[in-house]
PDB file of C-alpha atoms in Angstrom:
ATOM      1  CA  THR A 291      24.164  15.543   1.661  1.00 95.00           C
ATOM      2  CA  ALA A 292      26.338  13.116   3.613  1.00 97.00           C
ATOM      3  CA  PHE A 293      25.535   9.735   5.145  1.00 97.00           C
ATOM      4  CA  GLU A 294      26.740   8.014   8.301  1.00 97.00           C
ATOM      5  CA  TYR A 295      26.162   4.378   9.205  1.00 98.00           C
ATOM      6  CA  LYS A 296      26.388   2.907  12.700  1.00 97.00           C
ATOM      7  CA  ASP A 297      25.858  -0.323  14.623  1.00 96.00           C
ATOM      8  CA  GLY A 298      26.108  -2.708  11.718  1.00 96.00           C
ATOM      9  CA  LYS A 299      25.552  -6.327  12.666  1.00 95.00           C
ATOM     10  CA  ARG A 300      26.402  -9.608  11.038  1.00 94.00           C
ATOM     11  CA  ASP A 301      24.704 -12.693  12.391  1.00 91.00           C
ATOM     12  CA  ARG A 302      27.429 -15.330  12.445  1.00 89.00           C
ATOM     13  CA  HIS A 303      24.923 -18.103  13.052  1.00 86.00           C
ATOM     14  CA  GLU A 304      22.784 -17.155  10.043  1.00 86.00           C
ATOM     15  CA  ARG A 305      25.865 -16.019   8.084  1.00 90.00           C
ATOM     16  CA  GLU A 306      23.999 -12.933   7.018  1.00 92.00           C
ATOM     17  CA  PHE A 307      24.427  -9.190   7.458  1.00 96.00           C
ATOM     18  CA  LEU A 308      21.379  -7.846   9.302  1.00 95.00           C
ATOM     19  CA  GLY A 309      21.941  -4.222   8.351  1.00 96.00           C
ATOM     20  CA  PHE A 310      22.849  -1.075  10.231  1.00 98.00           C
ATOM     21  CA  GLY A 311      21.209  -0.119  13.497  1.00 97.00           C
ATOM     22  CA  GLU A 312      21.371   3.582  12.706  1.00 98.00           C
ATOM     23  CA  VAL A 313      21.560   5.562   9.482  1.00 98.00           C
ATOM     24  CA  ILE A 314      22.063   9.333   9.581  1.00 98.00           C
ATOM     25  CA  THR A 315      21.376  11.554   6.585  1.00 98.00           C
ATOM     26  CA  LYS A 316      23.110  14.889   7.067  1.00 97.00           C
ATOM     27  CA  ASN A 317      22.137  18.082   5.252  1.00 97.00           C
ATOM     28  CA  LEU A 318      25.203  20.235   4.712  1.00 96.00           C
ATOM     29  CA  ASP A 319      25.532  24.006   4.457  1.00 94.00           C
ATOM     30  CA  THR A 320      27.732  24.343   1.383  1.00 93.00           C
ATOM     31  CA  GLU A 321      28.218  28.053   2.036  1.00 93.00           C
ATOM     32  CA  ASN A 322      29.547  27.443   5.535  1.00 92.00           C
ATOM     33  CA  GLY A 323      32.258  24.856   5.153  1.00 93.00           C
ATOM     34  CA  ASN A 324      29.837  21.947   4.672  1.00 94.00           C
ATOM     35  CA  SER A 325      28.746  22.162   8.284  1.00 95.00           C
ATOM     36  CA  VAL A 326      25.711  20.113   9.278  1.00 95.00           C
ATOM     37  CA  TYR A 327      22.564  22.181   9.776  1.00 95.00           C
ATOM     38  CA  ARG A 328      19.994  19.362   9.904  1.00 96.00           C
ATOM     39  CA  GLN A 329      19.990  15.583  10.017  1.00 97.00           C
ATOM     40  CA  ALA A 330      17.520  12.743   9.689  1.00 98.00           C
ATOM     41  CA  VAL A 331      18.178   9.745  11.929  1.00 98.00           C
ATOM     42  CA  GLU A 332      16.717   6.304  11.225  1.00 98.00           C
ATOM     43  CA  ASN A 333      17.000   3.479  13.761  1.00 98.00           C
ATOM     44  CA  TYR A 334      16.525  -0.179  12.833  1.00 98.00           C
ATOM     45  CA  ASP A 335      16.114  -3.389  14.782  1.00 96.00           C
ATOM     46  CA  VAL A 336      19.108  -5.614  14.056  1.00 95.00           C
ATOM     47  CA  ALA A 337      18.748  -7.808  17.151  1.00 92.00           C
ATOM     48  CA  ASN A 338      18.051 -10.968  15.180  1.00 91.00           C
ATOM     49  CA  TYR A 339      17.216 -12.474  11.815  1.00 92.00           C
ATOM     50  CA  TYR A 340      13.446 -12.189  12.264  1.00 93.00           C
ATOM     51  CA  THR A 341      13.316  -8.489  13.122  1.00 94.00           C
ATOM     52  CA  GLN A 342      16.023  -7.207  10.797  1.00 94.00           C
ATOM     53  CA  GLY A 343      15.051  -4.075   8.920  1.00 93.00           C
ATOM     54  CA  ASN A 344      12.148  -3.093  11.178  1.00 96.00           C
ATOM     55  CA  VAL A 345      12.217   0.675  11.688  1.00 98.00           C
ATOM     56  CA  THR A 346      12.113   1.394  15.427  1.00 98.00           C
ATOM     57  CA  ALA A 347      12.422   5.187  15.297  1.00 98.00           C
ATOM     58  CA  THR A 348      13.004   8.096  12.943  1.00 98.00           C
ATOM     59  CA  SER A 349      13.736  11.691  13.857  1.00 97.00           C
ATOM     60  CA  VAL A 350      14.660  15.050  12.380  1.00 97.00           C
ATOM     61  CA  GLU A 351      17.301  16.855  14.423  1.00 96.00           C
ATOM     62  CA  ASP A 352      19.538  19.887  14.365  1.00 94.00           C
ATOM     63  CA  ALA A 353      23.318  19.590  14.129  1.00 93.00           C
ATOM     64  CA  ASN A 354      23.618  19.106  17.902  1.00 92.00           C
ATOM     65  CA  GLY A 355      21.124  16.265  18.079  1.00 92.00           C
ATOM     66  CA  ASN A 356      18.188  18.308  19.373  1.00 93.00           C
ATOM     67  CA  LYS A 357      15.040  16.780  17.948  1.00 95.00           C
ATOM     68  CA  TYR A 358      12.382  18.614  15.971  1.00 96.00           C
ATOM     69  CA  THR A 359      10.144  15.615  15.272  1.00 97.00           C
ATOM     70  CA  GLU A 360      10.237  11.908  16.032  1.00 98.00           C
ATOM     71  CA  THR A 361       8.338   8.761  15.097  1.00 98.00           C
ATOM     72  CA  LYS A 362       8.461   5.676  17.316  1.00 98.00           C
ATOM     73  CA  ASN A 363       7.375   2.177  16.295  1.00 98.00           C
ATOM     74  CA  ARG A 364       6.661  -0.828  18.490  1.00 97.00           C
ATOM     75  CA  TYR A 365       6.297  -4.405  17.275  1.00 96.00           C
ATOM     76  CA  ASP A 366       4.919  -7.689  18.585  1.00 96.00           C
ATOM     77  CA  SER A 367       6.755 -10.992  18.187  1.00 95.00           C
ATOM     78  CA  TYR A 368       5.231 -14.417  17.641  1.00 96.00           C
ATOM     79  CA  TYR A 369       6.518 -17.847  16.801  1.00 95.00           C
ATOM     80  CA  LEU A 370       4.366 -19.339  14.085  1.00 93.00           C
ATOM     81  CA  THR A 371       3.449 -22.982  13.558  1.00 94.00           C
ATOM     82  CA  ALA A 372       1.259 -24.303  10.773  1.00 92.00           C
ATOM     83  CA  ASP A 373      -0.795 -27.430  10.252  1.00 90.00           C
ATOM     84  CA  GLY A 374      -1.604 -27.058   6.602  1.00 89.00           C
ATOM     85  CA  ASP A 375      -3.379 -23.709   6.371  1.00 90.00           C
ATOM     86  CA  LYS A 376      -4.186 -23.600  10.104  1.00 90.00           C
ATOM     87  CA  TYR A 377      -1.800 -21.216  11.857  1.00 93.00           C
ATOM     88  CA  THR A 378      -0.982 -20.947  15.558  1.00 95.00           C
ATOM     89  CA  PHE A 379       0.821 -17.933  17.013  1.00 96.00           C
ATOM     90  CA  ALA A 380       2.840 -18.039  20.259  1.00 94.00           C
ATOM     91  CA  LYS A 381       3.657 -14.632  21.764  1.00 93.00           C
ATOM     92  CA  ARG A 382       7.308 -13.948  22.550  1.00 89.00           C
ATOM     93  CA  ASP A 383       8.411 -11.055  24.756  1.00 81.00           C
ATOM     94  CA  VAL A 384      12.129 -11.764  24.382  1.00 77.00           C
ATOM     95  CA  ASN A 385      14.427 -12.052  21.394  1.00 79.00           C
ATOM     96  CA  LEU A 386      13.526 -14.534  18.704  1.00 84.00           C
ATOM     97  CA  TRP A 387      16.215 -17.187  18.420  1.00 84.00           C
ATOM     98  CA  SER A 388      15.634 -20.413  16.544  1.00 84.00           C
ATOM     99  CA  ASP A 389      17.184 -22.589  13.881  1.00 83.00           C
ATOM    100  CA  ARG A 390      13.911 -23.705  12.349  1.00 85.00           C
ATOM    101  CA  ALA A 391      10.993 -21.632  13.626  1.00 89.00           C
ATOM    102  CA  SER A 392       8.924 -19.240  11.539  1.00 93.00           C
ATOM    103  CA  ALA A 393       8.082 -15.894  13.093  1.00 94.00           C
ATOM    104  CA  PHE A 394       5.535 -13.108  12.672  1.00 95.00           C
ATOM    105  CA  VAL A 395       6.649  -9.619  13.740  1.00 96.00           C
ATOM    106  CA  PRO A 396       3.815  -7.153  13.005  1.00 97.00           C
ATOM    107  CA  LEU A 397       3.754  -3.433  13.740  1.00 97.00           C
ATOM    108  CA  ARG A 398       1.634  -2.815  16.836  1.00 97.00           C
ATOM    109  CA  TYR A 399       2.003   0.889  17.679  1.00 98.00           C
ATOM    110  CA  THR A 400       3.240   4.116  16.104  1.00 98.00           C
ATOM    111  CA  ALA A 401       3.577   7.494  17.814  1.00 98.00           C
ATOM    112  CA  ASN A 402       4.519  10.827  16.240  1.00 97.00           C
ATOM    113  CA  LEU A 403       6.065  13.457  18.507  1.00 97.00           C
ATOM    114  CA  GLN A 404       6.902  17.150  18.159  1.00 96.00           C
ATOM    115  CA  TYR A 405       9.831  18.655  20.083  1.00 95.00           C
ATOM    116  CA  GLU A 406      10.676  22.016  18.467  1.00 84.00           C
ATOM    117  CA  GLY A 407      13.434  22.776  20.944  1.00 79.00           C
ATOM    118  CA  ALA A 408      11.874  21.203  24.030  1.00 89.00           C
ATOM    119  CA  ALA A 409      13.562  18.369  25.912  1.00 88.00           C
ATOM    120  CA  ASN A 410      10.450  16.195  25.923  1.00 92.00           C
ATOM    121  CA  GLY A 411       8.267  15.615  22.907  1.00 93.00           C
ATOM    122  CA  VAL A 412       4.517  16.076  22.695  1.00 95.00           C
ATOM    123  CA  VAL A 413       2.581  13.214  21.117  1.00 96.00           C
ATOM    124  CA  THR A 414       0.669  14.590  18.134  1.00 96.00           C
ATOM    125  CA  SER A 415      -0.767  11.348  16.752  1.00 97.00           C
ATOM    126  CA  GLU A 416      -0.852   7.638  17.532  1.00 98.00           C
ATOM    127  CA  ALA A 417      -1.891   4.495  15.693  1.00 98.00           C
ATOM    128  CA  TRP A 418      -2.455   1.007  17.092  1.00 98.00           C
ATOM    129  CA  ASN A 419      -2.916  -2.236  15.154  1.00 98.00           C
ATOM    130  CA  GLU A 420      -4.525  -5.542  16.122  1.00 98.00           C
ATOM    131  CA  TYR A 421      -4.258  -8.743  14.091  1.00 97.00           C
ATOM    132  CA  TYR A 422      -6.193 -11.973  13.617  1.00 97.00           C
ATOM    133  CA  LEU A 423      -4.000 -14.722  15.047  1.00 96.00           C
ATOM    134  CA  ASN A 424      -4.848 -18.346  15.942  1.00 94.00           C
ATOM    135  CA  GLY A 425      -7.022 -19.884  13.259  1.00 90.00           C
ATOM    136  CA  TYR A 426      -6.210 -17.029  10.905  1.00 92.00           C
ATOM    137  CA  HIS A 427      -3.120 -15.834   9.068  1.00 94.00           C
ATOM    138  CA  GLY A 428      -2.045 -12.569  10.675  1.00 95.00           C
ATOM    139  CA  GLU A 429      -4.480 -10.321   8.795  1.00 97.00           C
ATOM    140  CA  LEU A 430      -5.083  -6.828  10.158  1.00 97.00           C
ATOM    141  CA  LYS A 431      -8.140  -6.998  12.433  1.00 98.00           C
ATOM    142  CA  SER A 432      -8.492  -3.434  13.678  1.00 98.00           C
ATOM    143  CA  TYR A 433      -6.751  -0.085  13.561  1.00 98.00           C
ATOM    144  CA  LYS A 434      -7.116   2.831  15.959  1.00 98.00           C
ATOM    145  CA  TYR A 435      -6.005   6.422  15.413  1.00 98.00           C
ATOM    146  CA  SER A 436      -5.771   9.253  17.903  1.00 97.00           C
ATOM    147  CA  ASP A 437      -4.463  12.811  17.924  1.00 94.00           C
ATOM    148  CA  LYS A 438      -5.250  13.208  21.621  1.00 88.00           C
ATOM    149  CA  GLY A 439      -1.976  11.704  22.848  1.00 86.00           C
ATOM    150  CA  SER A 440      -3.734   9.263  25.162  1.00 90.00           C
ATOM    151  CA  LEU A 441      -4.190   6.101  23.078  1.00 95.00           C
ATOM    152  CA  GLY A 442      -1.145   4.340  24.514  1.00 93.00           C
ATOM    153  CA  GLU A 443       1.026   1.458  23.323  1.00 93.00           C
ATOM    154  CA  ASN A 444      -1.668  -1.087  24.198  1.00 92.00           C
ATOM    155  CA  GLY A 445      -4.446   0.796  22.387  1.00 94.00           C
ATOM    156  CA  ASN A 446      -6.599   1.130  25.509  1.00 94.00           C
ATOM    157  CA  GLY A 447      -6.840   4.929  25.602  1.00 94.00           C
ATOM    158  CA  LYS A 448      -9.036   7.455  23.833  1.00 94.00           C
ATOM    159  CA  PHE A 449      -9.096   7.485  20.050  1.00 96.00           C
ATOM    160  CA  ASP A 450     -10.586   9.534  17.223  1.00 96.00           C
ATOM    161  CA  TYR A 451     -11.663   6.605  15.090  1.00 97.00           C
ATOM    162  CA  ALA A 452     -11.258   2.848  14.834  1.00 98.00           C
ATOM    163  CA  THR A 453     -11.362   0.648  11.744  1.00 98.00           C
ATOM    164  CA  ALA A 454     -12.514  -2.983  11.988  1.00 98.00           C
ATOM    165  CA  ILE A 455     -11.940  -5.436   9.126  1.00 98.00           C
ATOM    166  CA  LYS A 456     -13.485  -8.846   8.388  1.00 98.00           C
ATOM    167  CA  TYR A 457     -12.277 -11.328   5.785  1.00 97.00           C
ATOM    168  CA  THR A 458     -13.424 -14.298   3.747  1.00 96.00           C
ATOM    169  CA  ASP A 459     -11.481 -17.170   2.204  1.00 95.00           C
ATOM    170  CA  ASN A 460     -11.624 -20.290   0.088  1.00 96.00           C
ATOM    171  CA  ALA A 461      -9.631 -22.866   2.011  1.00 93.00           C
ATOM    172  CA  THR A 462      -9.976 -25.514  -0.707  1.00 94.00           C
ATOM    173  CA  LYS A 463      -7.996 -23.271  -3.062  1.00 94.00           C
ATOM    174  CA  HIS A 464      -5.731 -21.889  -0.304  1.00 94.00           C
ATOM    175  CA  ILE A 465      -7.074 -18.373  -0.816  1.00 95.00           C
ATOM    176  CA  PHE A 466      -7.191 -16.286   2.362  1.00 95.00           C
ATOM    177  CA  GLY A 467      -7.298 -12.698   3.530  1.00 95.00           C
ATOM    178  CA  LEU A 468      -9.975 -11.254   1.229  1.00 97.00           C
ATOM    179  CA  PRO A 469     -11.496  -8.259   3.081  1.00 97.00           C
ATOM    180  CA  VAL A 470     -15.305  -8.273   2.910  1.00 98.00           C
ATOM    181  CA  ASP A 471     -16.345  -5.767   5.576  1.00 98.00           C
ATOM    182  CA  VAL A 472     -14.650  -2.544   6.699  1.00 98.00           C
ATOM    183  CA  THR A 473     -16.305  -0.426   9.383  1.00 98.00           C
ATOM    184  CA  VAL A 474     -15.000   2.894  10.707  1.00 98.00           C
ATOM    185  CA  THR A 475     -16.437   4.180  13.991  1.00 97.00           C
ATOM    186  CA  GLY A 476     -15.643   7.237  16.076  1.00 96.00           C
ATOM    187  CA  GLY A 477     -14.504   7.286  19.654  1.00 93.00           C
ATOM    188  CA  ASP A 478     -18.100   8.085  20.628  1.00 94.00           C
ATOM    189  CA  GLY A 479     -19.406   5.019  18.790  1.00 93.00           C
ATOM    190  CA  SER A 480     -20.731   6.932  15.764  1.00 95.00           C
ATOM    191  CA  LEU A 481     -20.573   5.102  12.443  1.00 95.00           C
ATOM    192  CA  TYR A 482     -18.387   7.038   9.992  1.00 95.00           C
ATOM    193  CA  HIS A 483     -17.879   4.630   7.127  1.00 96.00           C
ATOM    194  CA  HIS A 484     -18.999   1.136   6.130  1.00 98.00           C
ATOM    195  CA  VAL A 485     -17.889  -0.742   3.021  1.00 98.00           C
ATOM    196  CA  THR A 486     -18.575  -4.348   2.061  1.00 98.00           C
ATOM    197  CA  ALA A 487     -17.231  -6.465  -0.781  1.00 98.00           C
ATOM    198  CA  LYS A 488     -18.029  -9.680  -2.640  1.00 98.00           C
ATOM    199  CA  TYR A 489     -15.593 -11.952  -4.468  1.00 98.00           C
ATOM    200  CA  ASN A 490     -15.463 -14.858  -6.813  1.00 97.00           C
ATOM    201  CA  THR A 491     -13.409 -16.844  -4.326  1.00 96.00           C
ATOM    202  CA  ASN A 492     -12.247 -19.301  -6.964  1.00 94.00           C
ATOM    203  CA  TYR A 493      -9.647 -16.634  -7.725  1.00 93.00           C
ATOM    204  CA  ALA A 494      -7.363 -14.689  -5.416  1.00 90.00           C
ATOM    205  CA  ASN A 495      -8.165 -11.238  -6.776  1.00 90.00           C
ATOM    206  CA  HIS A 496     -11.641 -11.334  -8.378  1.00 96.00           C
ATOM    207  CA  ILE A 497     -13.620  -8.753  -6.458  1.00 98.00           C
ATOM    208  CA  THR A 498     -17.095  -8.670  -8.012  1.00 98.00           C
ATOM    209  CA  GLN A 499     -18.903  -5.993  -6.013  1.00 98.00           C
ATOM    210  CA  ILE A 500     -18.089  -3.118  -3.654  1.00 98.00           C
ATOM    211  CA  THR A 501     -20.905  -1.559  -1.625  1.00 98.00           C
ATOM    212  CA  GLN A 502     -20.463   1.690   0.258  1.00 97.00           C
ATOM    213  CA  GLN A 503     -23.235   2.302   2.762  1.00 94.00           C
ATOM    214  CA  LEU A 504     -24.883   5.733   2.618  1.00 92.00           C
ATOM    215  CA  ASN A 505     -27.378   7.388   4.938  1.00 86.00           C
ATOM    216  CA  ASP A 506     -30.347   6.549   2.729  1.00 83.00           C
ATOM    217  CA  GLY A 507     -29.049   3.608   0.723  1.00 90.00           C
ATOM    218  CA  ALA A 508     -25.866   2.295  -0.791  1.00 95.00           C
ATOM    219  CA  ALA A 509     -23.442   3.016  -3.627  1.00 97.00           C
ATOM    220  CA  VAL A 510     -22.697  -0.213  -5.489  1.00 98.00           C
ATOM    221  CA  THR A 511     -19.883  -0.847  -7.969  1.00 98.00           C
ATOM    222  CA  ASP A 512     -19.832  -4.117  -9.946  1.00 99.00           C
ATOM    223  CA  TYR A 513     -17.008  -5.859 -11.823  1.00 98.00           C
ATOM    224  CA  LYS A 514     -16.982  -8.618 -14.450  1.00 98.00           C
ATOM    225  CA  TYR A 515     -13.989 -10.660 -15.657  1.00 98.00           C
ATOM    226  CA  ASP A 516     -12.993 -12.776 -18.623  1.00 97.00           C
ATOM    227  CA  SER A 517     -11.430 -16.237 -18.464  1.00 94.00           C
ATOM    228  CA  TYR A 518      -7.953 -14.675 -18.267  1.00 95.00           C
ATOM    229  CA  GLY A 519      -8.811 -12.698 -15.141  1.00 95.00           C
ATOM    230  CA  ASN A 520      -9.052  -9.334 -16.913  1.00 97.00           C
ATOM    231  CA  ILE A 521     -11.762  -6.862 -15.954  1.00 98.00           C
ATOM    232  CA  ILE A 522     -14.143  -6.661 -18.912  1.00 98.00           C
ATOM    233  CA  GLN A 523     -16.789  -4.396 -17.374  1.00 99.00           C
ATOM    234  CA  LYS A 524     -17.002  -1.964 -14.488  1.00 99.00           C
ATOM    235  CA  THR A 525     -20.420  -0.575 -13.550  1.00 99.00           C
ATOM    236  CA  LEU A 526     -20.446   2.479 -11.285  1.00 98.00           C
ATOM    237  CA  PRO A 527     -23.046   3.396  -8.618  1.00 97.00           C
ATOM    238  CA  ALA A 528     -26.439   4.690  -9.752  1.00 96.00           C
ATOM    239  CA  ASN A 529     -27.181   8.398  -9.921  1.00 94.00           C
ATOM    240  CA  GLY A 530     -30.354  10.038  -8.645  1.00 91.00           C
ATOM    241  CA  LYS A 531     -32.302   8.659 -11.610  1.00 94.00           C
ATOM    242  CA  GLY A 532     -31.090   5.122 -11.110  1.00 94.00           C
ATOM    243  CA  GLN A 533     -28.779   5.302 -14.135  1.00 96.00           C
ATOM    244  CA  ARG A 534     -25.442   3.536 -13.868  1.00 98.00           C
ATOM    245  CA  MET A 535     -22.356   4.478 -15.828  1.00 98.00           C
ATOM    246  CA  TRP A 536     -20.388   1.521 -17.151  1.00 98.00           C
ATOM    247  CA  TYR A 537     -17.149   0.878 -18.978  1.00 98.00           C
ATOM    248  CA  LYS A 538     -16.412  -2.206 -21.072  1.00 99.00           C
ATOM    249  CA  TYR A 539     -12.856  -3.318 -21.817  1.00 99.00           C
ATOM    250  CA  ARG A 540     -11.604  -5.408 -24.723  1.00 98.00           C
ATOM    251  CA  TYR A 541      -8.106  -6.874 -24.798  1.00 98.00           C
ATOM    252  CA  GLU A 542      -5.728  -7.629 -27.648  1.00 97.00           C
ATOM    253  CA  PRO A 543      -5.822 -11.300 -28.731  1.00 95.00           C
ATOM    254  CA  GLU A 544      -2.083 -12.006 -28.696  1.00 95.00           C
ATOM    255  CA  MET A 545      -1.249 -11.761 -24.983  1.00 96.00           C
ATOM    256  CA  ASN A 546      -4.782 -11.130 -23.676  1.00 96.00           C
ATOM    257  CA  MET A 547      -3.519  -8.604 -21.139  1.00 97.00           C
ATOM    258  CA  TYR A 548      -3.366  -5.161 -22.807  1.00 98.00           C
ATOM    259  CA  VAL A 549      -6.540  -3.100 -23.299  1.00 98.00           C
ATOM    260  CA  GLU A 550      -7.213  -2.366 -26.967  1.00 98.00           C
ATOM    261  CA  ARG A 551     -10.680  -0.813 -26.671  1.00 98.00           C
ATOM    262  CA  ILE A 552     -12.831   0.901 -24.035  1.00 98.00           C
ATOM    263  CA  ASP A 553     -16.559   1.572 -24.518  1.00 98.00           C
ATOM    264  CA  ASP A 554     -18.823   3.461 -22.122  1.00 98.00           C
ATOM    265  CA  ALA A 555     -22.538   3.851 -21.476  1.00 98.00           C
ATOM    266  CA  TRP A 556     -22.632   7.110 -23.456  1.00 96.00           C
ATOM    267  CA  GLY A 557     -21.540   5.344 -26.629  1.00 96.00           C
ATOM    268  CA  TYR A 558     -18.014   6.755 -26.621  1.00 97.00           C
ATOM    269  CA  ARG A 559     -14.981   4.589 -27.229  1.00 97.00           C
ATOM    270  CA  SER A 560     -11.214   4.791 -27.362  1.00 98.00           C
ATOM    271  CA  GLU A 561      -8.864   2.323 -29.012  1.00 98.00           C
ATOM    272  CA  GLN A 562      -5.207   1.416 -29.163  1.00 97.00           C
ATOM    273  CA  GLY A 563      -3.269  -1.242 -31.017  1.00 97.00           C
ATOM    274  CA  ASN A 564      -0.060  -2.331 -32.749  1.00 97.00           C
ATOM    275  CA  PHE A 565       1.505  -3.146 -29.389  1.00 97.00           C
ATOM    276  CA  ASP A 566       5.213  -3.483 -28.851  1.00 97.00           C
ATOM    277  CA  TYR A 567       4.883  -6.605 -26.718  1.00 96.00           C
ATOM    278  CA  ARG A 568       8.386  -6.257 -25.367  1.00 96.00           C
ATOM    279  CA  TYR A 569       7.176  -3.353 -23.230  1.00 96.00           C
ATOM    280  CA  GLY A 570       3.384  -3.462 -23.472  1.00 96.00           C
ATOM    281  CA  ILE A 571       3.289  -0.105 -25.259  1.00 97.00           C
ATOM    282  CA  ALA A 572       0.618   0.647 -27.861  1.00 97.00           C
ATOM    283  CA  LYS A 573       1.945   2.443 -30.946  1.00 97.00           C
ATOM    284  CA  GLU A 574      -1.439   3.355 -32.459  1.00 97.00           C
ATOM    285  CA  HIS A 575      -4.198   5.234 -30.638  1.00 97.00           C
ATOM    286  CA  ARG A 576      -7.676   6.617 -31.289  1.00 96.00           C
ATOM    287  CA  ASP A 577      -9.216   8.856 -28.612  1.00 95.00           C
ATOM    288  CA  LEU A 578     -12.820   9.671 -27.638  1.00 94.00           C
ATOM    289  CA  ASN A 579     -12.990  12.384 -30.306  1.00 93.00           C
ATOM    290  CA  ASN A 580     -11.973   9.873 -32.998  1.00 92.00           C
ATOM    291  CA  PHE A 581      -8.565  11.509 -33.408  1.00 94.00           C
ATOM    292  CA  TYR A 582      -5.784   9.139 -34.397  1.00 95.00           C
ATOM    293  CA  TYR A 583      -2.167   9.410 -33.312  1.00 94.00           C
ATOM    294  CA  GLU A 584       0.945   7.237 -33.294  1.00 94.00           C
ATOM    295  CA  THR A 585       3.779   6.607 -30.859  1.00 95.00           C
ATOM    296  CA  ASP A 586       7.341   5.487 -31.611  1.00 95.00           C
ATOM    297  CA  VAL A 587       9.503   3.606 -29.114  1.00 96.00           C
ATOM    298  CA  ASP A 588      13.136   2.554 -29.218  1.00 96.00           C
ATOM    299  CA  ASP A 589      14.656  -0.804 -28.300  1.00 96.00           C
ATOM    300  CA  LEU A 590      14.724   0.180 -24.620  1.00 96.00           C
ATOM    301  CA  GLY A 591      11.013   0.962 -24.498  1.00 95.00           C
ATOM    302  CA  ARG A 592      11.495   4.724 -24.445  1.00 96.00           C
ATOM    303  CA  ILE A 593       9.088   6.948 -26.365  1.00 94.00           C
ATOM    304  CA  THR A 594      11.005   8.637 -29.183  1.00 94.00           C
ATOM    305  CA  GLY A 595       8.190  10.304 -31.065  1.00 91.00           C
ATOM    306  CA  VAL A 596       4.477  11.095 -31.133  1.00 91.00           C
ATOM    307  CA  ARG A 597       2.597  12.002 -34.308  1.00 91.00           C
ATOM    308  CA  GLY A 598      -0.799  13.598 -33.885  1.00 90.00           C
ATOM    309  CA  PRO A 599      -3.655  14.132 -36.361  1.00 89.00           C
ATOM    310  CA  ASN A 600      -2.128  17.255 -37.922  1.00 85.00           C
ATOM    311  CA  GLU A 601       1.278  15.686 -38.487  1.00 87.00           C
ATOM    312  CA  LEU A 602      -0.244  12.530 -39.929  1.00 85.00           C
ATOM    313  CA  ALA A 603      -2.506  14.508 -42.268  1.00 82.00           C
ATOM    314  CA  THR A 604       0.212  16.811 -43.593  1.00 84.00           C
ATOM    315  CA  GLY A 605       3.150  14.441 -43.355  1.00 81.00           C
ATOM    316  CA  VAL A 606       5.122  17.307 -41.838  1.00 80.00           C
ATOM    317  CA  PRO A 607       6.621  16.948 -38.333  1.00 74.00           C
ATOM    318  CA  TYR A 608       5.502  19.530 -35.802  1.00 67.00           C
ATOM    319  CA  ALA A 609       7.994  22.369 -35.553  1.00 51.00           C
TER     320      ALA A 609
END
């Protein structure tokens, strides 16, 4: 494999290297004088500081540059201003140039094409993204997917399915972007999938309930947390008899972050302890069948040995 780099750019104003505009990974035929038989080409936006690193296109080609497949990406550009947690987005259709402005450059459209020797590619799939803007924080609002080749860069064409997302927040704690409702509908308007969620919004990541809508009801999963933010119980959806499987988690008392015991609704449990806190690795274990085994680690956190029930009982290493 050989690599070729092109169109590198250094922004003299920002005094920063923005990367290479094109990177080519060449697969070489070692039995034919290292001639190129296939290459992967990646193109990047290096126009300015705000868009640096955005992938604009990728393709797989033969040695002569004839494409087999290609992916194209299109982005939107916005200048962003904030009044506390209230954001305002101003669309920009030209290059972003500013000494002080903040910018938001989200992916709007992706198209995958197949060439296979033809001069013009055939669109095999497309995806289009829409975002919450003014009054929000750039969260993904909707997503459309199509394998019909007619969705288009503006997302106005036919699609196979669309996903719509709603969010909640706790502005007093500056917590935003918690998804609470995800709905997937088909191009004909049929409902494919609907999931809702609840949170303890005093914390940024405490989801307390997930509900998946079913034809004749709902599948509900519940979560409980301790004061450290660890999950201490997960209760799964009910079966046909209304019974719900649950798992309870207990954590070691030193760091309060590593699980030392798991119990379930059937009365089974597994345990681990004697943690090497440098790496968070437990050196003693007891499984669901009440079998005990030990793990050794070196000073780099690598496992150097495991002793199971037989070895511990006989004192003889496995051979």
